[in-house]
Amino acid sequence: MTATKKRGFFSRVGGIIEATRRWTFNIAFLIFIGLVLMALFSTERISVPDGGVLIVAPQGVVVDQITAVDALTQLSSAGLPSETLLSDLAQAIDLATDDPRIEVMLLQLDELDHIGLSKTLELSESINRFRDSGKTVVATASHYNQDQYLLASFADQIFVHNMGGVGLEGFSVIRNYFLDAINKLKIRFHVFKVGSFKSAVEPLLRNDMSGAAKVSNKAWLDQLWTVYRDTVVARRGISVERFDYYVNHIDEVMAKVKGDAAQAALDYGLVDGIVSRPTLRGMLAERVGEDKEGTYKHIFYRDYLALSDGLYPLKAAGVGIIVASGNIVDGSQPAGAIGGDSLASLIREARKDDDIKAVVLRIDSGGGSAFASEVIRAELVQLQEAGKPLVVSMGSMAASGGYWIAAGADEIWATPATLTGSIGIFGAFPTVDEMLTGLGISTDGIGTSTVAGKLRPDIPLDPILARAIQSGIEHGYRRFINIVADGRNKLVEQVEPIAEGRVWSGIDAQQLGLVDQLGGLKQAVASAAALAGLPDANSRVLQLPLSPEEELMQLLLGSGMVKQLLQTSSPLLSTLNSVLPAWSSMLQLRDSRGVYAYCILCVAP
């Protein structure tokens, strides 16, 4: 009897929770629909001005793939990473190149946090085509950081605010090292690795960078900085000596202009003018004319892309592009990470799709799980065995596990600034038995074999297990070497000297035979089409099917109007913005009894 009453009580509580959840989301959904209707009917229709300015304003980090975030978090913008798709920027510029309505492109770079040398070189191809078509490119920022300035250097004119400047410092690798701290805490890290240059675990073993790591890092750092410097020097028409003096003697440069960084940039030819924002608006208005609001005629690139959708007839795409961006991890993962199972599933779909005749795998990854890398590689092998050419396009990075999945491709493309290679494997296992002993904590027990219960952090690592782990690491390394040798048509003896975990720039990787060609995604797609015997290089990005929720959010947030309205709405919506993400997490709990031990407002540290 008592048990029956308890079950009835918990059942009623579960029903109340479920009813509350449904009503909360019904109300939130109605509010959201109302906002959508407001956005659709009250917002002035956007159009492309005749003879106007295309404003290209990347925000946050420029990426190959947007990190997946649940729909409610997208609406609330709580913890939403600021990212911009490289393909969106390139597509908008390419469309504007052939659009007679667009006369000027304005690179508005204040909100760009990072794009990197490799992606900048790829995007510059589109900017160069726009400029070569006879149109003008203007760049502006309050103050240029190193990333922003390289992108700006491809403009015809670069303007800076009178309170700004150009900050150039070069490239570096600076890390924290923890050996003394680990020793003080009495933690022992047991590191297993192969290769003199596999320096990922050095911070656990040293207080400074090893000589081998300095040699490896200095090689690619110098290579990439030379690419950066030569690009700026060529675009701005200044001497290498003048550029180097600006970077290496910035104190003297600033002293000569009494601390005026904008004037220093102008004196050294890095910018073409120092202008305020109203002045720049006036200059653009004089060039292209004013709109009815009294500013220069313009359209933002996101709105331009949204308006362009559907205006151009879709062509049959024989080349499928698969994006592998992020760390390689086991299982199925959302966009922004590379799941062994989820990426393998996408490759399998491409193999079965009769419309796809070739595949370009776009890799932007520093690697991760060796097991997941092998799962992906095995699926790529099946793709090739089905007669479909596989071309790899390397983004900013395709190293370690990223190279593991690339090595067997029919062709590998990288930019001069791509970081690749890092052919090596490592592992680390910490033990804290000495720290616990110091605290008066002992660990003891008994098992059925010599190694039973021995792989624990609170006891010393058993030598038998240590030898076994090292043996496994060495086997994995040999397998990695063989995969590279087979994929690149080399002897193992030829791969070993360029492996050992060493990182290479795209330039050096091509000379060593780790990469076939230097170029970006567009060149890789064209090459894949040629390998498949296709008459043109039409392509489409392949993705796993979206859930209904994801499709709805993609539709509603495509132009950004609804999201902007939500972000600037009433205090009620601000409250919903803070609560809804937590409810979204709650919905992931699928307890059939409706009983939850869950803190809606708690977030794990």
mmCIF file of N, CA and C in Angstrom, residues 188-194 427-429 431 450-451 454-456 459-475:
data_model
loop_
_atom_site.group_PDB
_atom_site.id
_atom_site.type_symbol
_atom_site.label_atom_id
_atom_site.label_comp_id
_atom_site.label_asym_id
_atom_site.label_seq_id
_atom_site.Cartn_x
_atom_site.Cartn_y
_atom_site.Cartn_z
ATOM 1 N N ARG A 188 53.371 12.627 -10.587
ATOM 2 C CA ARG A 188 54.291 12.043 -11.563
ATOM 3 C C ARG A 188 53.534 11.792 -12.867
ATOM 4 N N PHE A 189 54.023 12.391 -13.945
ATOM 5 C CA PHE A 189 53.437 12.139 -15.266
ATOM 6 C C PHE A 189 54.296 11.111 -15.990
ATOM 7 N N HIS A 190 53.670 10.009 -16.346
ATOM 8 C CA HIS A 190 54.349 8.968 -17.102
ATOM 9 C C HIS A 190 54.031 9.204 -18.577
ATOM 10 N N VAL A 191 55.025 9.615 -19.325
ATOM 11 C CA VAL A 191 54.827 10.016 -20.713
ATOM 12 C C VAL A 191 55.362 8.932 -21.635
ATOM 13 N N PHE A 192 54.560 8.621 -22.652
ATOM 14 C CA PHE A 192 54.931 7.617 -23.640
ATOM 15 C C PHE A 192 54.866 8.282 -25.009
ATOM 16 N N LYS A 193 55.988 8.277 -25.727
ATOM 17 C CA LYS A 193 56.004 8.950 -27.014
ATOM 18 C C LYS A 193 57.062 8.331 -27.914
ATOM 19 N N VAL A 194 56.975 8.702 -29.192
ATOM 20 C CA VAL A 194 57.984 8.322 -30.167
ATOM 21 C C VAL A 194 58.289 9.566 -30.986
ATOM 22 N N GLY A 427 51.309 9.642 -25.348
ATOM 23 C CA GLY A 427 50.308 9.428 -24.312
ATOM 24 C C GLY A 427 50.895 9.843 -22.968
ATOM 25 N N ALA A 428 50.054 10.167 -22.030
ATOM 26 C CA ALA A 428 50.513 10.567 -20.698
ATOM 27 C C ALA A 428 49.539 10.053 -19.647
ATOM 28 N N PHE A 429 50.106 9.554 -18.530
ATOM 29 C CA PHE A 429 49.275 9.023 -17.448
ATOM 30 C C PHE A 429 49.821 9.551 -16.125
ATOM 31 N N THR A 431 50.184 9.943 -11.980
ATOM 32 C CA THR A 431 49.965 9.247 -10.714
ATOM 33 C C THR A 431 50.224 10.223 -9.565
ATOM 34 N N THR A 450 48.977 -10.016 -11.876
ATOM 35 C CA THR A 450 50.051 -9.067 -11.550
ATOM 36 C C THR A 450 49.681 -7.625 -11.882
ATOM 37 N N VAL A 451 48.682 -7.430 -12.742
ATOM 38 C CA VAL A 451 48.342 -6.070 -13.154
ATOM 39 C C VAL A 451 46.913 -5.677 -12.779
ATOM 40 N N LYS A 454 45.982 -2.126 -11.301
ATOM 41 C CA LYS A 454 47.230 -1.353 -11.225
ATOM 42 C C LYS A 454 47.211 -0.065 -12.035
ATOM 43 N N LEU A 455 46.252 0.091 -12.945
ATOM 44 C CA LEU A 455 46.204 1.313 -13.754
ATOM 45 C C LEU A 455 45.327 2.341 -13.051
ATOM 46 N N ARG A 456 45.829 2.811 -11.917
ATOM 47 C CA ARG A 456 45.115 3.794 -11.092
ATOM 48 C C ARG A 456 46.038 4.960 -10.804
ATOM 49 N N ILE A 459 48.187 4.986 -7.223
ATOM 50 C CA ILE A 459 49.271 4.059 -6.915
ATOM 51 C C ILE A 459 50.355 4.217 -7.971
ATOM 52 N N PRO A 460 51.604 3.814 -7.667
ATOM 53 C CA PRO A 460 52.672 3.929 -8.671
ATOM 54 C C PRO A 460 52.329 3.111 -9.909
ATOM 55 N N LEU A 461 52.751 3.606 -11.076
ATOM 56 C CA LEU A 461 52.493 2.877 -12.317
ATOM 57 C C LEU A 461 53.353 1.618 -12.352
ATOM 58 N N ASP A 462 52.713 0.478 -12.545
ATOM 59 C CA ASP A 462 53.419 -0.791 -12.568
ATOM 60 C C ASP A 462 54.332 -0.857 -13.799
ATOM 61 N N PRO A 463 55.588 -1.287 -13.636
ATOM 62 C CA PRO A 463 56.518 -1.367 -14.777
ATOM 63 C C PRO A 463 56.002 -2.239 -15.915
ATOM 64 N N ILE A 464 55.245 -3.304 -15.581
ATOM 65 C CA ILE A 464 54.696 -4.157 -16.628
ATOM 66 C C ILE A 464 53.751 -3.359 -17.510
ATOM 67 N N LEU A 465 52.870 -2.566 -16.883
ATOM 68 C CA LEU A 465 51.921 -1.753 -17.637
ATOM 69 C C LEU A 465 52.648 -0.647 -18.413
ATOM 70 N N ALA A 466 53.676 -0.077 -17.800
ATOM 71 C CA ALA A 466 54.427 0.981 -18.474
ATOM 72 C C ALA A 466 55.063 0.461 -19.755
ATOM 73 N N ARG A 467 55.646 -0.725 -19.673
ATOM 74 C CA ARG A 467 56.264 -1.303 -20.871
ATOM 75 C C ARG A 467 55.207 -1.636 -21.922
ATOM 76 N N ALA A 468 54.066 -2.130 -21.470
ATOM 77 C CA ALA A 468 52.998 -2.478 -22.409
ATOM 78 C C ALA A 468 52.462 -1.234 -23.116
ATOM 79 N N ILE A 469 52.286 -0.148 -22.364
ATOM 80 C CA ILE A 469 51.782 1.097 -22.957
ATOM 81 C C ILE A 469 52.785 1.639 -23.980
ATOM 82 N N GLN A 470 54.075 1.647 -23.608
ATOM 83 C CA GLN A 470 55.091 2.134 -24.532
ATOM 84 C C GLN A 470 55.118 1.291 -25.795
ATOM 85 N N SER A 471 54.945 -0.026 -25.637
ATOM 86 C CA SER A 471 54.916 -0.910 -26.797
ATOM 87 C C SER A 471 53.752 -0.562 -27.710
ATOM 88 N N GLY A 472 52.585 -0.265 -27.120
ATOM 89 C CA GLY A 472 51.420 0.130 -27.915
ATOM 90 C C GLY A 472 51.645 1.442 -28.642
ATOM 91 N N ILE A 473 52.298 2.389 -27.968
ATOM 92 C CA ILE A 473 52.601 3.675 -28.593
ATOM 93 C C ILE A 473 53.527 3.467 -29.790
ATOM 94 N N GLU A 474 54.533 2.639 -29.615
ATOM 95 C CA GLU A 474 55.475 2.389 -30.705
ATOM 96 C C GLU A 474 54.785 1.686 -31.880
ATOM 97 N N HIS A 475 53.868 0.765 -31.558
ATOM 98 C CA HIS A 475 53.118 0.105 -32.630
ATOM 99 C C HIS A 475 52.270 1.122 -33.403
#
